[in-house]
CSV table of N, CA and C in Angstrom, one decimal:
chain,number,residue,atom,x,y,z
A,1,MET,N,5.3,55.9,-10.4
A,1,MET,CA,4.1,56.8,-10.7
A,1,MET,C,5.2,58.2,-10.8
A,2,LEU,N,4.3,59.1,-11.6
A,2,LEU,CA,5.1,60.6,-11.6
A,2,LEU,C,3.9,61.5,-11.5
A,3,ALA,N,4.1,62.4,-10.2
A,3,ALA,CA,3.2,63.5,-10.3
A,3,ALA,C,3.9,64.9,-10.7
A,4,TYR,N,3.2,65.3,-11.4
A,4,TYR,CA,3.6,66.7,-11.8
A,4,TYR,C,2.6,68.0,-11.9
A,5,ASP,N,2.9,69.1,-12.1
A,5,ASP,CA,2.2,70.5,-12.2
A,5,ASP,C,1.7,70.5,-13.6
A,6,LYS,N,0.5,70.0,-14.2
A,6,LYS,CA,0.1,70.1,-15.5
A,6,LYS,C,-0.1,71.4,-15.9
A,7,ASP,N,0.1,72.6,-15.0
A,7,ASP,CA,-0.2,74.0,-15.4
A,7,ASP,C,1.2,74.5,-16.0
A,8,VAL,N,2.2,73.8,-15.5
A,8,VAL,CA,3.6,74.4,-15.9
A,8,VAL,C,4.5,73.4,-16.6
A,9,TYR,N,4.1,72.1,-16.5
A,9,TYR,CA,5.1,71.2,-17.3
A,9,TYR,C,4.1,70.4,-18.3
A,10,SER,N,4.8,69.9,-19.3
A,10,SER,CA,4.0,69.0,-20.4
A,10,SER,C,5.0,67.3,-20.5
A,11,ILE,N,4.1,66.5,-20.3
A,11,ILE,CA,5.1,65.2,-20.5
A,11,ILE,C,4.4,64.3,-21.5
A,12,ALA,N,5.1,64.1,-22.8
A,12,ALA,CA,4.5,63.3,-23.7
A,12,ALA,C,4.1,61.8,-23.2
A,13,ASN,N,3.1,61.3,-23.2
A,13,ASN,CA,2.8,60.0,-22.8
A,13,ASN,C,1.6,59.3,-23.5
A,14,VAL,N,1.7,57.9,-23.4
A,14,VAL,CA,0.8,57.2,-24.2
A,14,VAL,C,-0.2,56.2,-23.3
A,15,LYS,N,-1.4,57.0,-23.1
A,15,LYS,CA,-2.3,56.2,-22.2
A,15,LYS,C,-1.8,56.6,-20.7
A,16,GLY,N,-1.0,57.4,-20.3
A,16,GLY,CA,-0.6,57.8,-19.0
A,16,GLY,C,0.9,57.0,-18.8
A,17,TRP,N,1.4,56.5,-19.6
A,17,TRP,CA,2.6,55.7,-19.6
A,17,TRP,C,3.8,56.5,-20.3
A,18,VAL,N,4.9,56.7,-19.7
A,18,VAL,CA,6.1,57.2,-20.2
A,18,VAL,C,7.1,56.3,-20.3
A,19,GLN,N,7.7,55.9,-21.4
A,19,GLN,CA,8.7,55.1,-21.5
A,19,GLN,C,10.1,55.8,-21.8
A,20,LEU,N,11.1,55.4,-20.7
A,20,LEU,CA,12.4,56.2,-20.8
A,20,LEU,C,13.3,55.2,-21.6
A,21,LYS,N,14.0,55.7,-22.7
A,21,LYS,CA,14.8,55.1,-23.7
A,21,LYS,C,16.2,55.5,-23.2
A,22,ASN,N,16.4,56.4,-22.4
A,22,ASN,CA,18.1,56.9,-22.1
A,22,ASN,C,18.1,56.6,-20.9
A,23,ARG,N,19.2,56.2,-20.5
A,23,ARG,CA,19.8,56.1,-19.2
A,23,ARG,C,20.1,57.4,-18.4
A,24,CYS,N,20.4,58.3,-19.2
A,24,CYS,CA,20.4,59.6,-18.3
A,24,CYS,C,18.9,60.2,-17.9
A,25,ASP,N,18.0,60.0,-18.6
A,25,ASP,CA,16.6,60.2,-18.2
A,25,ASP,C,16.3,59.3,-16.8
A,26,VAL,N,16.7,58.2,-16.9
A,26,VAL,CA,16.8,57.4,-15.4
A,26,VAL,C,17.3,58.1,-14.3
A,27,ASP,N,18.5,58.4,-14.7
A,27,ASP,CA,19.5,59.1,-14.0
A,27,ASP,C,18.8,60.3,-13.2
A,28,ALA,N,18.2,61.1,-14.1
A,28,ALA,CA,17.7,62.6,-13.8
A,28,ALA,C,16.5,62.2,-12.7
A,29,PHE,N,15.8,61.3,-13.1
A,29,PHE,CA,14.5,61.2,-12.2
A,29,PHE,C,15.0,60.6,-10.7
A,30,ASN,N,16.1,59.9,-10.9
A,30,ASN,CA,16.5,59.4,-9.4
A,30,ASN,C,17.3,60.4,-8.9
A,31,TYR,N,17.9,61.5,-9.6
A,31,TYR,CA,18.6,62.7,-8.8
A,31,TYR,C,17.5,63.2,-8.1
A,32,LEU,N,16.3,63.5,-8.7
A,32,LEU,CA,15.2,64.3,-8.1
A,32,LEU,C,14.6,63.3,-6.8
A,33,GLN,N,14.6,62.2,-7.0
A,33,GLN,CA,14.1,61.3,-5.9
A,33,GLN,C,15.2,61.5,-4.7
A,34,LEU,N,16.4,61.5,-4.9
A,34,LEU,CA,17.6,61.7,-4.0
A,34,LEU,C,17.6,63.1,-3.3
A,35,LEU,N,17.4,63.9,-4.1
A,35,LEU,CA,17.4,65.4,-3.6
A,35,LEU,C,16.0,65.6,-2.9
A,36,ASN,N,15.1,65.1,-2.9
A,36,ASN,CA,13.8,65.3,-2.4
A,36,ASN,C,13.2,64.2,-1.2
A,37,CYS,N,14.2,63.0,-1.1
A,37,CYS,CA,13.8,62.2,0.1
A,37,CYS,C,14.4,62.8,1.5
A,38,ARG,N,13.7,62.4,2.6
A,38,ARG,CA,14.1,62.8,3.8
A,38,ARG,C,15.4,62.1,4.3
A,39,ALA,N,15.5,60.8,4.4
A,39,ALA,CA,16.5,60.3,4.8
A,39,ALA,C,16.7,58.9,4.0
A,40,ASN,N,15.8,58.1,3.7
A,40,ASN,CA,16.0,56.7,3.1
A,40,ASN,C,15.7,56.5,1.7
A,41,ILE,N,16.3,55.9,0.9
A,41,ILE,CA,16.1,55.4,-0.4
A,41,ILE,C,15.9,53.9,-0.3
A,42,TYR,N,14.6,53.4,-0.8
A,42,TYR,CA,14.5,51.9,-0.8
A,42,TYR,C,14.4,51.3,-2.1
A,43,THR,N,15.0,50.2,-2.5
A,43,THR,CA,15.0,49.6,-3.7
A,43,THR,C,14.5,48.0,-3.4
A,44,ALA,N,14.1,47.3,-4.4
A,44,ALA,CA,13.7,45.9,-4.3
A,44,ALA,C,15.0,45.2,-4.9
A,45,ASN,N,15.9,45.8,-5.3
A,45,ASN,CA,17.3,45.3,-5.9
A,45,ASN,C,18.4,45.6,-5.1
A,46,PRO,N,19.0,44.7,-4.2
A,46,PRO,CA,19.9,45.2,-3.5
A,46,PRO,C,21.3,45.4,-4.3
A,47,ASP,N,21.5,44.9,-5.5
A,47,ASP,CA,22.4,45.1,-6.3
A,47,ASP,C,22.6,46.8,-6.8
A,48,SER,N,21.3,47.5,-6.5
A,48,SER,CA,21.5,48.9,-6.8
A,48,SER,C,22.3,49.6,-6.1
A,49,ALA,N,22.6,49.3,-4.8
A,49,ALA,CA,23.4,50.1,-3.9
A,49,ALA,C,24.4,50.8,-4.6
A,50,ARG,N,25.3,50.3,-5.3
A,50,ARG,CA,26.4,51.2,-6.0
A,50,ARG,C,25.9,52.1,-6.9
A,51,TYR,N,25.1,51.9,-7.7
A,51,TYR,CA,24.2,52.9,-8.5
A,51,TYR,C,23.9,53.9,-7.8
A,52,LEU,N,22.9,53.7,-6.9
A,52,LEU,CA,22.4,54.7,-5.7
A,52,LEU,C,23.4,55.7,-5.1
A,53,GLU,N,24.4,54.8,-4.5
A,53,GLU,CA,25.6,55.5,-3.9
A,53,GLU,C,26.3,56.6,-5.0
A,54,SER,N,26.4,56.1,-6.2
A,54,SER,CA,27.2,56.9,-7.1
A,54,SER,C,26.5,58.2,-7.4
A,55,LEU,N,25.1,57.9,-7.5
A,55,LEU,CA,24.2,59.2,-7.8
A,55,LEU,C,24.2,60.0,-6.6
A,56,HIS,N,24.0,59.4,-5.4
A,56,HIS,CA,24.1,60.2,-4.2
A,56,HIS,C,25.3,61.1,-4.2
A,57,ASN,N,26.4,60.7,-4.4
A,57,ASN,CA,27.7,61.4,-4.5
A,57,ASN,C,27.6,62.6,-5.1
A,58,LYS,N,26.9,62.5,-6.4
A,58,LYS,CA,26.8,63.7,-7.1
A,58,LYS,C,25.9,64.8,-6.7
A,59,VAL,N,24.8,64.5,-5.8
A,59,VAL,CA,24.1,65.5,-5.3
A,59,VAL,C,24.1,65.7,-3.7
A,60,GLU,N,25.1,64.8,-3.1
A,60,GLU,CA,25.3,65.1,-1.5
A,60,GLU,C,25.3,66.4,-1.2
A,61,TYR,N,26.4,67.4,-1.9
A,61,TYR,CA,26.8,68.6,-1.7
A,61,TYR,C,25.4,69.8,-1.9
A,62,SER,N,24.8,69.4,-3.0
A,62,SER,CA,23.5,70.3,-3.4
A,62,SER,C,22.6,69.9,-2.1
A,63,LYS,N,22.3,68.8,-1.8
A,63,LYS,CA,21.0,68.1,-0.8
A,63,LYS,C,21.7,69.2,0.5
A,64,SER,N,22.7,69.3,0.7
A,64,SER,CA,23.3,69.8,2.1
A,64,SER,C,22.9,71.4,2.0
A,65,LEU,N,22.7,72.0,0.9
A,65,LEU,CA,22.1,73.3,0.9
A,65,LEU,C,20.9,73.6,0.8
A,66,GLN,N,20.1,72.4,0.9
A,66,GLN,CA,18.7,72.6,1.1
A,66,GLN,C,18.2,72.9,2.4
A,67,GLY,N,17.1,73.7,2.5
A,67,GLY,CA,16.6,74.1,3.9
A,67,GLY,C,15.5,75.1,3.5
A,68,HIS,N,15.6,76.0,4.6
A,68,HIS,CA,14.4,77.0,4.5
A,68,HIS,C,15.0,78.4,4.8
A,69,LYS,N,14.3,79.4,4.1
A,69,LYS,CA,14.7,80.7,4.2
A,69,LYS,C,13.6,81.3,4.7
A,70,THR,N,13.8,82.0,5.8
A,70,THR,CA,12.7,82.8,6.8
A,70,THR,C,13.2,84.2,6.7
A,71,GLU,N,12.2,85.0,6.4
A,71,GLU,CA,12.2,86.3,6.6
A,71,GLU,C,10.9,87.0,7.4
A,72,PHE,N,11.4,88.2,7.9
A,72,PHE,CA,10.4,88.9,8.9
A,72,PHE,C,10.1,90.1,8.2
A,73,TYR,N,8.6,90.4,8.4
A,73,TYR,CA,8.3,91.6,7.9
A,73,TYR,C,7.2,92.3,8.9
A,74,ILE,N,7.5,93.8,9.0
A,74,ILE,CA,6.5,94.6,9.9
A,74,ILE,C,5.3,94.4,9.3
A,75,SER,N,4.4,94.4,10.1
A,75,SER,CA,2.8,94.7,9.8
A,75,SER,C,2.5,95.9,9.8
A,76,ASP,N,2.2,96.5,8.6
A,76,ASP,CA,1.8,98.1,8.4
A,76,ASP,C,0.2,98.0,8.8
A,77,ASN,N,-0.5,97.2,9.0
A,77,ASN,CA,-2.1,97.1,9.4
A,77,ASN,C,-2.8,97.9,8.4
A,78,SER,N,-2.4,98.3,7.2
A,78,SER,CA,-3.2,99.1,6.2
A,78,SER,C,-3.9,98.1,5.4
A,79,ASP,N,-3.3,97.0,4.8
A,79,ASP,CA,-4.3,96.2,4.0
A,79,ASP,C,-3.7,94.6,4.1
A,80,GLY,N,-2.9,94.5,5.2
A,80,GLY,CA,-2.8,93.1,5.4
A,80,GLY,C,-1.5,92.4,4.4
A,81,LYS,N,-1.1,93.2,3.3
A,81,LYS,CA,-0.1,92.6,2.5
A,81,LYS,C,1.2,92.7,3.1
A,82,ILE,N,2.0,91.8,2.5
A,82,ILE,CA,3.5,91.8,3.2
A,82,ILE,C,4.1,92.5,1.7
A,83,ARG,N,5.2,93.6,2.2
A,83,ARG,CA,5.8,94.5,1.2
A,83,ARG,C,7.4,94.3,1.8
A,84,ASP,N,8.0,94.2,0.5
A,84,ASP,CA,9.6,94.1,0.6
A,84,ASP,C,9.9,95.2,1.3
A,85,GLU,N,9.6,96.4,1.4
A,85,GLU,CA,10.0,97.5,2.0
A,85,GLU,C,10.1,97.6,3.5
A,86,ASN,N,8.9,96.3,3.8
A,86,ASN,CA,8.8,96.3,5.3
A,86,ASN,C,9.6,95.1,6.0
A,87,ARG,N,10.5,94.6,5.0
A,87,ARG,CA,11.4,93.5,5.6
A,87,ARG,C,12.3,93.8,6.6
A,88,ILE,N,12.5,93.2,7.8
A,88,ILE,CA,13.4,93.6,8.7
A,88,ILE,C,14.1,92.3,9.0
A,89,ASP,N,15.2,92.4,10.0
A,89,ASP,CA,16.1,91.4,10.4
A,89,ASP,C,15.4,91.1,11.5
A,90,VAL,N,15.6,89.7,12.1
A,90,VAL,CA,14.8,89.6,13.2
A,90,VAL,C,15.4,90.3,14.6
A,91,SER,N,16.7,90.6,14.5
A,91,SER,CA,17.1,91.3,15.5
A,91,SER,C,16.6,92.6,15.7
A,92,GLU,N,15.7,93.3,14.7
A,92,GLU,CA,15.1,94.6,14.8
A,92,GLU,C,13.7,94.4,15.4
A,93,ILE,N,13.0,93.3,15.7
A,93,ILE,CA,11.7,93.1,16.3
A,93,ILE,C,11.8,93.7,17.5
A,94,LYS,N,10.7,94.5,18.0
A,94,LYS,CA,10.6,95.0,19.1
A,94,LYS,C,9.6,94.4,19.8
A,95,VAL,N,9.5,94.3,21.3
A,95,VAL,CA,8.6,93.8,22.2
A,95,VAL,C,7.2,94.3,21.7
A,96,ASN,N,6.3,93.4,21.6
A,96,ASN,CA,4.9,93.7,21.1
A,96,ASN,C,4.7,94.1,19.8
A,97,GLN,N,5.7,94.0,19.0
A,97,GLN,CA,5.6,94.6,17.5
A,97,GLN,C,4.7,93.5,16.8
A,98,LYS,N,3.9,94.0,16.0
A,98,LYS,CA,3.2,93.0,15.2
A,98,LYS,C,4.2,92.5,13.9
A,99,PHE,N,4.4,91.5,13.6
A,99,PHE,CA,5.4,91.2,12.4
A,99,PHE,C,4.6,89.8,11.6
A,100,PHE,N,5.2,89.7,10.6
A,100,PHE,CA,4.9,88.5,9.8
A,100,PHE,C,6.2,87.6,9.8
A,101,LYS,N,6.1,86.4,9.8
A,101,LYS,CA,7.1,85.5,9.5
A,101,LYS,C,7.1,84.7,8.3
A,102,VAL,N,7.7,84.7,7.3
A,102,VAL,CA,7.5,84.1,6.0
A,102,VAL,C,8.8,83.1,6.0
A,103,SER,N,8.3,81.8,5.7
A,103,SER,CA,9.3,80.7,5.4
A,103,SER,C,9.2,79.8,4.3
A,104,GLN,N,10.2,79.9,3.5
A,104,GLN,CA,10.2,79.2,2.2
A,104,GLN,C,10.9,78.0,2.2
A,105,THR,N,10.7,77.0,1.5
A,105,THR,CA,11.8,75.9,1.3
A,105,THR,C,12.5,76.4,0.2
A,106,VAL,N,14.0,75.9,0.6
A,106,VAL,CA,14.9,76.2,-0.8
A,106,VAL,C,15.3,75.0,-1.1
A,107,TYR,N,15.0,74.7,-2.4
A,107,TYR,CA,15.3,73.4,-3.1
A,107,TYR,C,16.8,73.3,-3.9
A,108,ALA,N,17.3,72.3,-3.8
A,108,ALA,CA,18.6,72.1,-4.5
A,108,ALA,C,18.4,71.8,-6.2
A,109,THR,N,19.1,72.3,-6.9
A,109,THR,CA,18.8,71.9,-8.4
A,109,THR,C,19.6,70.4,-8.8
A,110,PRO,N,18.8,69.8,-9.5
A,110,PRO,CA,19.5,68.4,-10.0
A,110,PRO,C,20.7,68.8,-11.1
A,111,PRO,N,21.5,67.8,-10.9
A,111,PRO,CA,22.6,68.2,-12.1
A,111,PRO,C,22.2,67.7,-13.4
A,112,ILE,N,21.1,67.0,-13.7
A,112,ILE,CA,20.4,67.1,-15.1
A,112,ILE,C,19.0,67.0,-14.9
A,113,TRP,N,18.1,67.4,-16.0
A,113,TRP,CA,16.7,67.4,-15.8
A,113,TRP,C,16.4,66.0,-16.9
A,114,PRO,N,15.3,65.4,-16.5
A,114,PRO,CA,14.8,64.4,-17.3
A,114,PRO,C,14.2,65.2,-18.8
A,115,ARG,N,14.7,64.5,-19.9
A,115,ARG,CA,14.5,65.2,-21.2
A,115,ARG,C,12.9,65.2,-21.6
A,116,VAL,N,12.2,64.1,-20.8
A,116,VAL,CA,10.7,64.0,-21.1
A,116,VAL,C,9.6,65.0,-20.4
A,117,ILE,N,10.3,65.7,-19.6
A,117,ILE,CA,9.6,66.8,-19.0
A,117,ILE,C,10.0,68.0,-19.4
A,118,ASN,N,8.7,68.7,-20.2
A,118,ASN,CA,9.1,70.0,-20.8
A,118,ASN,C,8.4,71.0,-20.1
A,119,TRP,N,8.9,72.2,-20.2
A,119,TRP,CA,8.0,73.3,-19.8
A,119,TRP,C,7.0,73.6,-20.8
A,120,LYS,N,5.8,73.9,-20.3
A,120,LYS,CA,4.4,74.0,-21.0
A,120,LYS,C,4.6,75.3,-21.6
A,121,PRO,N,4.4,75.4,-22.9
A,121,PRO,CA,4.3,76.8,-23.5
A,121,PRO,C,3.1,77.7,-22.8
A,122,ASN,N,3.5,78.9,-22.5
A,122,ASN,CA,2.5,79.8,-21.7
A,122,ASN,C,2.1,79.2,-20.3
A,123,GLY,N,3.0,78.3,-19.8
A,123,GLY,CA,2.8,77.8,-18.3
A,123,GLY,C,2.9,79.0,-17.4
A,124,PHE,N,2.3,79.0,-16.4
A,124,PHE,CA,2.0,80.2,-15.5
A,124,PHE,C,1.4,79.7,-14.1
A,125,ILE,N,1.8,80.4,-13.2
A,125,ILE,CA,1.2,80.5,-12.0
A,125,ILE,C,0.5,81.5,-11.6
A,126,MET,N,-0.3,81.9,-10.6
A,126,MET,CA,-0.9,83.1,-10.1
A,126,MET,C,-0.7,83.2,-8.6
A,127,THR,N,-0.9,84.5,-8.3
A,127,THR,CA,-0.5,84.7,-6.6
A,127,THR,C,-1.2,85.6,-6.5
A,128,ASN,N,-1.6,85.9,-5.2
A,128,ASN,CA,-2.5,87.2,-4.7
A,128,ASN,C,-1.4,88.1,-3.8
A,129,ASP,N,0.0,87.7,-4.1
A,129,ASP,CA,1.0,88.7,-3.4
A,129,ASP,C,0.8,88.6,-2.0
A,130,THR,N,0.3,87.5,-1.1
A,130,THR,CA,0.3,87.5,0.2
A,130,THR,C,1.1,86.5,0.8
A,131,TYR,N,2.2,85.8,0.2
A,131,TYR,CA,2.8,84.9,0.3
A,131,TYR,C,2.3,83.7,1.1
A,132,ASP,N,0.8,83.7,0.8
A,132,ASP,CA,0.0,82.5,1.3
A,132,ASP,C,0.6,81.3,0.4
A,133,ASP,N,0.5,81.5,-0.8
A,133,ASP,CA,0.9,80.2,-1.6
A,133,ASP,C,0.5,80.7,-2.9
A,134,PHE,N,0.9,79.8,-4.0
A,134,PHE,CA,0.4,80.2,-5.4
A,134,PHE,C,-0.9,79.6,-5.6
A,135,VAL,N,-1.6,80.3,-6.4
A,135,VAL,CA,-3.2,80.0,-6.7
A,135,VAL,C,-3.2,79.3,-8.1
A,136,ARG,N,-4.1,78.5,-8.0
A,136,ARG,CA,-4.5,77.8,-9.4
A,136,ARG,C,-5.4,78.7,-10.3
A,137,GLN,N,-5.4,78.7,-11.6
A,137,GLN,CA,-6.3,79.3,-12.3
A,137,GLN,C,-7.8,79.0,-12.0
A,138,ALA,N,-8.1,77.7,-11.8
A,138,ALA,CA,-9.2,77.1,-11.5
A,138,ALA,C,-9.9,77.7,-10.2
A,139,VAL,N,-8.9,78.0,-9.3
A,139,VAL,CA,-9.6,78.5,-8.0
A,139,VAL,C,-10.1,79.9,-8.3
A,140,VAL,N,-9.3,80.7,-9.1
A,140,VAL,CA,-9.5,82.1,-9.2
A,140,VAL,C,-10.9,82.1,-10.0
A,141,LYS,N,-11.1,81.2,-11.0
A,141,LYS,CA,-12.3,81.3,-11.8
A,141,LYS,C,-13.8,81.0,-10.9
A,142,LYS,N,-13.5,80.6,-9.8
A,142,LYS,CA,-14.9,80.1,-9.0
A,142,LYS,C,-15.2,81.4,-8.2
């Protein structure tokens, strides 16, 4: 199963199925699995251990760089928006001061990308600049 954002990516398929014909594409999907797993990878085939270990060795360093980026912003109470000019270091926060804490996941880049996943022409996201999350066009139209 492959879940993806259809507003950003396109994947050529036949009745929902994609046939991978190149070992590099299989490796690329497995890199994504290894980079995004929490702790364990399971396989039905015990002989896959060497293959998975070799892929893991290629992404181990990148995976160690993943984490969260946290920033703090002073609340200016004017419109509730978070602005870059209001960013402060955590050490600058004063007692009883109102502030926003913004935490974002930092993802590692896989060594190769599956060739069957393409950027959609004119793909896009929408944001309301509040750091809440990205907004889908279908939500905006409602």
